[in-house]
Structures are given as C-alpha cells and as structure tokens.
Amino acid sequence: GNGMSNRCPDCAKMVSLEFQDPEVDGDIEGEVTPPEKDAEDQKKYTFNASCTVNLVRACADCGTEMKTASLEMSVDEGEFEYDKDKHTAKECDGTFTFEQDGDPEQVEEGGGRYAKSYFGATVNVLINCGCGEGVHQFEMTDKVAASEMDEA
C-alpha cells in the first residue's frame, strides 16, 4: 500500500482513526544536580529528564490499533529553585523523584487541506523532594507527522 489507506483489517472497510490517549511507557527518568559548593546561587538546581510516550490511532469502529508511534522526549539543563534550608526534615535527604502529573495531553495539529497532520503529547512532570513535597513542575512535549507513524 502507499501508506495512505486507513482500511481496518478487522472491519475491512475504510474507517476514521481515533487518536487514543497517549501513554507514558515506563517511568520518567530524571536526575537533579545540586549547585556547586562555590556557586553564587545556592538555590539554583538543574535537571535532566526523559520519557517515552506511545501514541496510538485506532479504528473508530472496533478499536483495532492501526497506527502507532513512540516519542522520545527529554529536557536538558532545566532549572528550578530549591531552598534546602527550608527543607530540613530528615526525610529531605537530597534525593528527588520525578513523577507524571496527571495524564499526558493529546497534541493534534494541522490536518487542513494543505497542512500536514501531526500527533503528539505533552507530559506534565512534577519533581518531588525527599519528603514528597513538589518543588518544580515542567512539561515535555513532542509530536510526529501522521505520515511517519508506523502501521500497527
């Protein structure tokens, strides 16, 4: 086929595709780097984060997966302010965890007569310090051209 056909193998007819809710595959990987000991700003922490998000477009009639894509998202050298003097509870051991904040949001763009269609996702992430308090929120986002999605 020329990759343009959206014929569902199960329904055996031309169908519309429904963009399913994006899902984060596995965990959000992240690493926080505290400021250097001699840094002027002792509250400026930097971080890197990454995750993989799976996109699926499925047959609107029967739900059979038709097109898929896997997006690798990342943030490099993100920054946030963290005052460790305010976090002196013994649970605040200098470790940080990255957690998905709510479900990923769909990104759908284009699809007009001459516009390429893009599908993607935005993942909201919360960085928590050791005691479980959220200290920073950020988002990662990416998209793929509909024509570059893989046949499921």
Coordinates of N, CA and C in Angstrom, one line a residue:
G1 N 0.8 -1.2 0.0 CA 0.0 0.0 0.0 C 0.9 1.2 0.0
N2 N 0.2 2.4 -0.2 CA 1.0 3.6 -0.3 C 1.0 4.3 1.1
G3 N 0.5 3.6 2.1 CA 0.6 4.2 3.4 C -0.5 5.2 3.7
M4 N -1.3 5.5 2.7 CA -2.4 6.5 2.9 C -3.7 5.8 3.3
S5 N -3.8 4.5 3.0 CA -5.1 3.8 3.3 C -5.3 3.6 4.7
N6 N -6.5 3.9 5.2 CA -6.9 3.6 6.6 C -7.9 2.5 6.6
R7 N -7.6 1.4 5.9 CA -8.6 0.3 5.8 C -8.3 -0.6 7.0
C8 N -9.3 -0.8 7.8 CA -9.1 -1.6 9.0 C -9.1 -3.1 8.7
P9 N -8.2 -3.8 9.1 CA -8.1 -5.3 8.8 C -9.3 -6.0 9.4
D10 N -9.8 -5.5 10.5 CA -10.9 -6.2 11.2 C -12.3 -5.9 10.7
C11 N -12.4 -4.6 10.4 CA -13.7 -4.2 9.8 C -13.8 -4.3 8.3
A12 N -12.6 -4.4 7.7 CA -12.4 -4.5 6.3 C -13.1 -3.4 5.5
K13 N -13.1 -2.2 6.1 CA -13.7 -1.0 5.4 C -12.9 0.2 5.7
M14 N -13.1 1.2 4.9 CA -12.4 2.5 5.2 C -13.0 3.1 6.5
V15 N -12.1 3.4 7.4 CA -12.6 3.9 8.7 C -11.9 5.2 9.1
S16 N -12.5 5.9 10.0 CA -11.8 7.0 10.6 C -11.0 6.5 11.8
L17 N -9.8 7.2 12.0 CA -9.0 6.8 13.1 C -9.2 7.7 14.3
E18 N -9.2 7.1 15.4 CA -9.4 7.9 16.6 C -8.0 7.9 17.4
F19 N -7.6 9.1 17.7 CA -6.4 9.3 18.4 C -6.6 8.9 19.9
Q20 N -6.0 7.9 20.4 CA -6.2 7.4 21.7 C -5.4 8.3 22.7
D21 N -5.7 8.1 24.0 CA -4.9 8.8 25.0 C -3.5 8.4 25.0
P22 N -2.6 9.3 24.9 CA -1.1 9.0 24.9 C -0.8 8.3 26.3
E23 N 0.2 7.4 26.2 CA 0.6 6.8 27.5 C 2.1 6.9 27.6
V24 N 2.5 7.2 28.9 CA 4.0 7.1 29.1 C 4.4 5.7 29.3
D25 N 5.4 5.3 28.6 CA 5.9 3.9 28.6 C 7.0 3.8 29.7
G26 N 6.7 3.1 30.8 CA 7.7 3.0 31.9 C 7.7 4.3 32.7
D27 N 8.8 4.5 33.3 CA 9.0 5.7 34.2 C 9.6 6.9 33.6
I28 N 9.3 8.0 34.2 CA 10.0 9.2 33.8 C 11.4 9.2 34.5
E29 N 12.4 9.2 33.6 CA 13.8 9.2 34.2 C 14.2 10.6 34.4
G30 N 14.8 10.8 35.6 CA 15.3 12.2 35.8 C 16.5 12.2 36.8
E31 N 17.2 13.3 36.7 CA 18.4 13.5 37.5 C 18.5 14.9 37.9
V32 N 18.7 15.2 39.2 CA 18.8 16.6 39.6 C 20.2 16.8 40.0
T33 N 20.8 17.9 39.6 CA 22.2 18.3 40.0 C 22.1 19.5 40.9
P34 N 22.6 19.3 42.2 CA 22.6 20.5 43.1 C 23.7 21.5 42.6
P35 N 23.6 22.7 43.1 CA 24.6 23.7 42.7 C 26.0 23.3 43.2
E36 N 27.0 23.8 42.5 CA 28.4 23.6 43.0 C 28.5 24.3 44.4
K37 N 29.4 23.7 45.2 CA 29.6 24.3 46.5 C 30.0 25.8 46.5
D38 N 30.7 26.2 45.5 CA 31.1 27.6 45.4 C 30.3 28.4 44.5
A39 N 29.1 27.9 44.1 CA 28.2 28.6 43.2 C 27.6 29.8 43.9
E40 N 27.5 30.9 43.2 CA 26.9 32.1 43.8 C 25.5 31.8 44.3
D41 N 24.7 31.1 43.4 CA 23.3 30.9 43.7 C 23.1 29.5 44.2
Q42 N 23.0 29.3 45.5 CA 22.9 28.0 46.1 C 21.5 27.4 46.0
K43 N 20.6 28.1 45.5 CA 19.2 27.6 45.3 C 18.9 27.2 43.9
K44 N 19.9 27.3 43.0 CA 19.6 27.0 41.6 C 20.1 25.6 41.3
Y45 N 19.1 24.7 41.2 CA 19.3 23.3 40.8 C 19.0 23.1 39.4
T46 N 19.8 22.2 38.7 CA 19.5 21.9 37.3 C 19.0 20.4 37.2
F47 N 18.3 20.1 36.1 CA 17.9 18.7 36.0 C 17.8 18.3 34.5
N48 N 17.9 17.0 34.3 CA 17.6 16.4 33.0 C 16.5 15.4 33.2
A49 N 15.7 15.3 32.2 CA 14.6 14.3 32.4 C 14.3 13.7 31.0
S50 N 13.7 12.5 31.0 CA 13.4 11.9 29.7 C 12.3 10.9 29.9
C51 N 11.5 10.7 28.9 CA 10.5 9.6 28.9 C 10.1 9.2 27.5
T52 N 9.5 8.1 27.4 CA 9.0 7.6 26.1 C 7.4 7.6 26.2
V53 N 6.8 8.1 25.2 CA 5.4 8.2 25.1 C 4.9 7.4 23.9
N54 N 3.9 6.5 24.1 CA 3.4 5.8 23.0 C 2.1 6.4 22.5
L55 N 2.0 6.6 21.2 CA 0.8 7.2 20.6 C 0.1 6.1 19.8
V56 N -1.2 6.0 19.8 CA -1.9 5.0 19.1 C -3.1 5.7 18.4
R57 N -3.3 5.4 17.1 CA -4.6 5.8 16.5 C -5.2 4.5 16.1
A58 N -6.5 4.4 16.5 CA -7.2 3.1 16.4 C -8.5 3.3 15.5
C59 N -8.9 2.2 15.0 CA -10.2 2.2 14.2 C -11.3 2.7 15.1
A60 N -12.0 3.7 14.6 CA -13.1 4.3 15.4 C -14.3 3.3 15.5
D61 N -14.3 2.3 14.7 CA -15.4 1.3 14.7 C -15.2 0.2 15.8
C62 N -14.0 -0.4 15.7 CA -13.8 -1.6 16.5 C -12.6 -1.5 17.5
G63 N -11.9 -0.4 17.4 CA -10.8 -0.2 18.4 C -9.5 -0.8 18.0
T64 N -9.4 -1.5 16.8 CA -8.2 -2.1 16.4 C -7.1 -1.1 16.2
E65 N -5.9 -1.3 16.8 CA -4.8 -0.3 16.6 C -4.3 -0.3 15.2
M66 N -4.3 0.9 14.6 CA -3.9 1.0 13.2 C -2.5 1.6 13.0
K67 N -2.3 2.7 13.7 CA -1.1 3.4 13.6 C -0.5 3.7 15.0
T68 N 0.8 3.5 15.1 CA 1.5 3.8 16.4 C 2.7 4.6 16.2
A69 N 3.1 5.3 17.2 CA 4.4 6.0 17.2 C 4.9 6.0 18.6
S70 N 6.2 6.1 18.7 CA 6.8 6.1 20.0 C 7.7 7.4 20.0
L71 N 7.4 8.3 21.0 CA 8.1 9.6 21.0 C 9.1 9.6 22.2
E72 N 10.3 9.9 21.9 CA 11.3 10.1 23.0 C 11.4 11.5 23.3
M73 N 11.0 11.8 24.6 CA 11.0 13.2 25.0 C 12.1 13.5 26.0
S74 N 12.6 14.7 26.0 CA 13.6 15.0 27.1 C 13.7 16.4 27.3
V75 N 14.2 16.8 28.5 CA 14.6 18.1 28.9 C 16.0 18.1 29.3
D76 N 16.8 18.9 28.8 CA 18.2 19.0 29.2 C 18.4 20.4 29.9
E77 N 19.2 20.4 31.0 CA 19.6 21.6 31.6 C 18.4 22.4 32.0
G78 N 17.3 21.8 32.5 CA 16.2 22.5 33.1 C 16.7 23.1 34.4
E79 N 16.0 24.1 34.9 CA 16.4 24.7 36.2 C 15.2 24.9 37.1
F80 N 15.5 24.8 38.4 CA 14.5 25.2 39.4 C 15.1 25.7 40.6
E81 N 14.4 26.4 41.4 CA 14.9 26.9 42.7 C 14.5 26.0 43.8
Y82 N 15.4 25.7 44.7 CA 15.2 24.8 45.8 C 16.0 25.3 47.0
D83 N 15.3 25.6 48.0 CA 15.9 26.2 49.2 C 16.1 25.1 50.2
K84 N 17.3 24.4 50.3 CA 17.4 23.3 51.1 C 17.3 23.6 52.6
D85 N 17.5 24.9 52.9 CA 17.4 25.3 54.3 C 16.0 25.3 54.8
K86 N 15.1 25.4 53.8 CA 13.6 25.3 54.2 C 13.2 23.9 54.3
H87 N 14.0 23.0 53.8 CA 13.6 21.5 53.7 C 14.6 20.8 54.6
T88 N 14.4 20.9 55.9 CA 15.4 20.3 56.8 C 14.8 19.1 57.5
A89 N 13.6 18.7 57.2 CA 13.1 17.4 57.8 C 14.0 16.3 57.4
K90 N 14.0 15.3 58.3 CA 15.0 14.2 58.0 C 14.6 13.4 56.7
E91 N 13.4 13.5 56.3 CA 13.0 12.8 55.1 C 13.6 13.5 53.8
C92 N 14.0 14.8 54.0 CA 14.6 15.5 52.9 C 16.0 15.2 52.8
D93 N 16.3 14.1 52.1 CA 17.7 13.5 52.1 C 18.5 13.9 50.9
G94 N 18.0 15.0 50.2 CA 18.7 15.4 49.0 C 18.4 14.6 47.8
T95 N 17.4 13.6 47.9 CA 17.0 12.9 46.7 C 15.8 13.5 46.1
F96 N 15.6 13.4 44.8 CA 14.5 13.9 44.1 C 13.8 12.8 43.3
T97 N 12.5 12.9 43.2 CA 11.9 11.9 42.3 C 11.1 12.7 41.3
F98 N 10.9 12.0 40.2 CA 10.2 12.6 39.0 C 8.9 11.8 38.9
E99 N 7.7 12.5 38.9 CA 6.5 11.8 38.7 C 5.6 12.5 37.7
Q100 N 4.9 11.6 37.0 CA 3.9 12.1 36.0 C 2.8 12.8 36.7
D101 N 2.5 14.0 36.3 CA 1.5 14.8 37.0 C 0.2 14.8 36.1
G102 N -0.7 13.8 36.4 CA -1.9 13.7 35.6 C -1.6 13.0 34.3
D103 N -2.6 12.8 33.5 CA -2.4 12.0 32.2 C -1.8 12.9 31.2
P104 N -1.0 12.3 30.2 CA -0.5 13.2 29.1 C -1.6 13.8 28.3
E105 N -1.4 15.0 27.8 CA -2.4 15.6 27.0 C -2.1 15.3 25.5
Q106 N -3.2 15.2 24.7 CA -3.0 15.0 23.3 C -2.6 16.3 22.6
V107 N -1.7 16.1 21.6 CA -1.4 17.3 20.8 C -1.8 16.9 19.4
E108 N -2.7 17.6 18.8 CA -3.1 17.3 17.4 C -3.1 18.6 16.6
E109 N -2.3 18.6 15.5 CA -2.1 19.9 14.8 C -2.3 19.6 13.3
G110 N -2.6 20.7 12.6 CA -2.7 20.6 11.1 C -3.9 19.8 10.7
G111 N -3.7 19.1 9.6 CA -4.8 18.3 9.0 C -5.7 19.1 8.1
G112 N -5.4 20.4 7.9 CA -6.2 21.1 6.9 C -5.8 20.7 5.5
R113 N -6.4 21.3 4.5 CA -6.2 20.8 3.2 C -4.8 20.7 2.8
Y114 N -4.0 21.7 3.1 CA -2.6 21.6 2.6 C -1.6 21.4 3.8
A115 N -2.2 21.2 5.0 CA -1.3 21.1 6.2 C -1.1 19.7 6.5
K116 N 0.1 19.4 6.9 CA 0.4 18.1 7.4 C -0.3 17.9 8.8
S117 N -0.7 16.7 9.0 CA -1.3 16.4 10.3 C -0.1 15.9 11.3
Y118 N -0.2 16.4 12.5 CA 0.8 16.0 13.5 C 0.0 15.5 14.7
F119 N 0.6 14.4 15.3 CA 0.0 13.9 16.5 C 1.1 13.8 17.5
G120 N 0.8 14.1 18.8 CA 1.8 14.1 19.8 C 1.2 14.2 21.2
A121 N 2.1 14.5 22.1 CA 1.7 14.5 23.5 C 2.5 15.5 24.3
T122 N 1.8 16.0 25.4 CA 2.5 16.8 26.3 C 2.4 16.1 27.7
V123 N 3.6 15.9 28.3 CA 3.6 15.2 29.6 C 4.0 16.2 30.7
N124 N 3.1 16.4 31.7 CA 3.4 17.2 32.8 C 4.1 16.4 33.9
V125 N 5.2 17.0 34.4 CA 6.0 16.2 35.3 C 6.2 17.1 36.6
L126 N 6.2 16.4 37.7 CA 6.4 17.1 39.0 C 7.7 16.5 39.6
I127 N 8.6 17.4 40.0 CA 9.8 16.9 40.8 C 9.5 17.1 42.2
N128 N 9.6 16.0 43.0 CA 9.4 16.0 44.4 C 10.7 15.9 45.1
C129 N 10.8 16.5 46.3 CA 12.0 16.3 47.1 C 11.7 15.1 48.0
G130 N 12.7 14.8 48.8 CA 12.7 13.5 49.6 C 11.5 13.4 50.5
C131 N 10.9 14.5 51.0 CA 9.8 14.4 51.9 C 8.5 14.3 51.1
G132 N 8.5 14.3 49.8 CA 7.3 14.2 49.0 C 6.7 15.5 48.6
E133 N 7.3 16.6 48.9 CA 6.8 17.9 48.5 C 7.2 18.2 47.1
G134 N 6.2 18.7 46.3 CA 6.5 19.1 45.0 C 7.3 20.3 45.0
V135 N 8.5 20.3 44.3 CA 9.3 21.5 44.2 C 9.4 22.2 42.9
H136 N 9.0 21.5 41.8 CA 9.1 22.1 40.5 C 8.2 21.3 39.6
Q137 N 7.5 22.0 38.7 CA 6.7 21.4 37.7 C 7.1 21.8 36.3
F138 N 7.2 20.9 35.3 CA 7.6 21.3 34.0 C 6.9 20.3 33.0
E139 N 7.0 20.6 31.7 CA 6.4 19.7 30.8 C 7.4 19.4 29.7
M140 N 7.2 18.2 29.1 CA 7.9 17.7 27.9 C 6.9 17.5 26.9
T141 N 7.2 17.9 25.6 CA 6.2 17.7 24.6 C 7.0 17.3 23.3
D142 N 6.3 16.5 22.4 CA 6.9 16.2 21.1 C 5.7 15.7 20.2
K143 N 6.0 15.7 19.0 CA 4.9 15.3 18.0 C 5.6 14.6 16.8
V144 N 4.7 13.9 16.1 CA 5.2 13.2 14.9 C 4.2 13.4 13.8
A145 N 4.7 13.5 12.6 CA 3.8 13.7 11.4 C 3.0 12.4 11.3
A146 N 1.7 12.6 10.9 CA 0.8 11.4 10.8 C 1.4 10.4 9.8
S147 N 2.0 10.9 8.7 CA 2.5 10.1 7.7 C 3.8 9.3 8.2
E148 N 4.3 9.7 9.3 CA 5.5 9.0 9.8 C 5.2 8.0 10.9
M149 N 3.9 7.9 11.2 CA 3.5 6.9 12.2 C 3.6 5.5 11.6
D150 N 3.9 4.5 12.4 CA 4.1 3.1 11.9 C 2.7 2.4 11.8
E151 N 2.7 1.5 10.9 CA 1.5 0.7 10.8 C 1.5 -0.3 12.0
A152 N 0.4 -0.4 12.7 CA 0.4 -1.2 13.9 C 0.5 -2.7 13.5

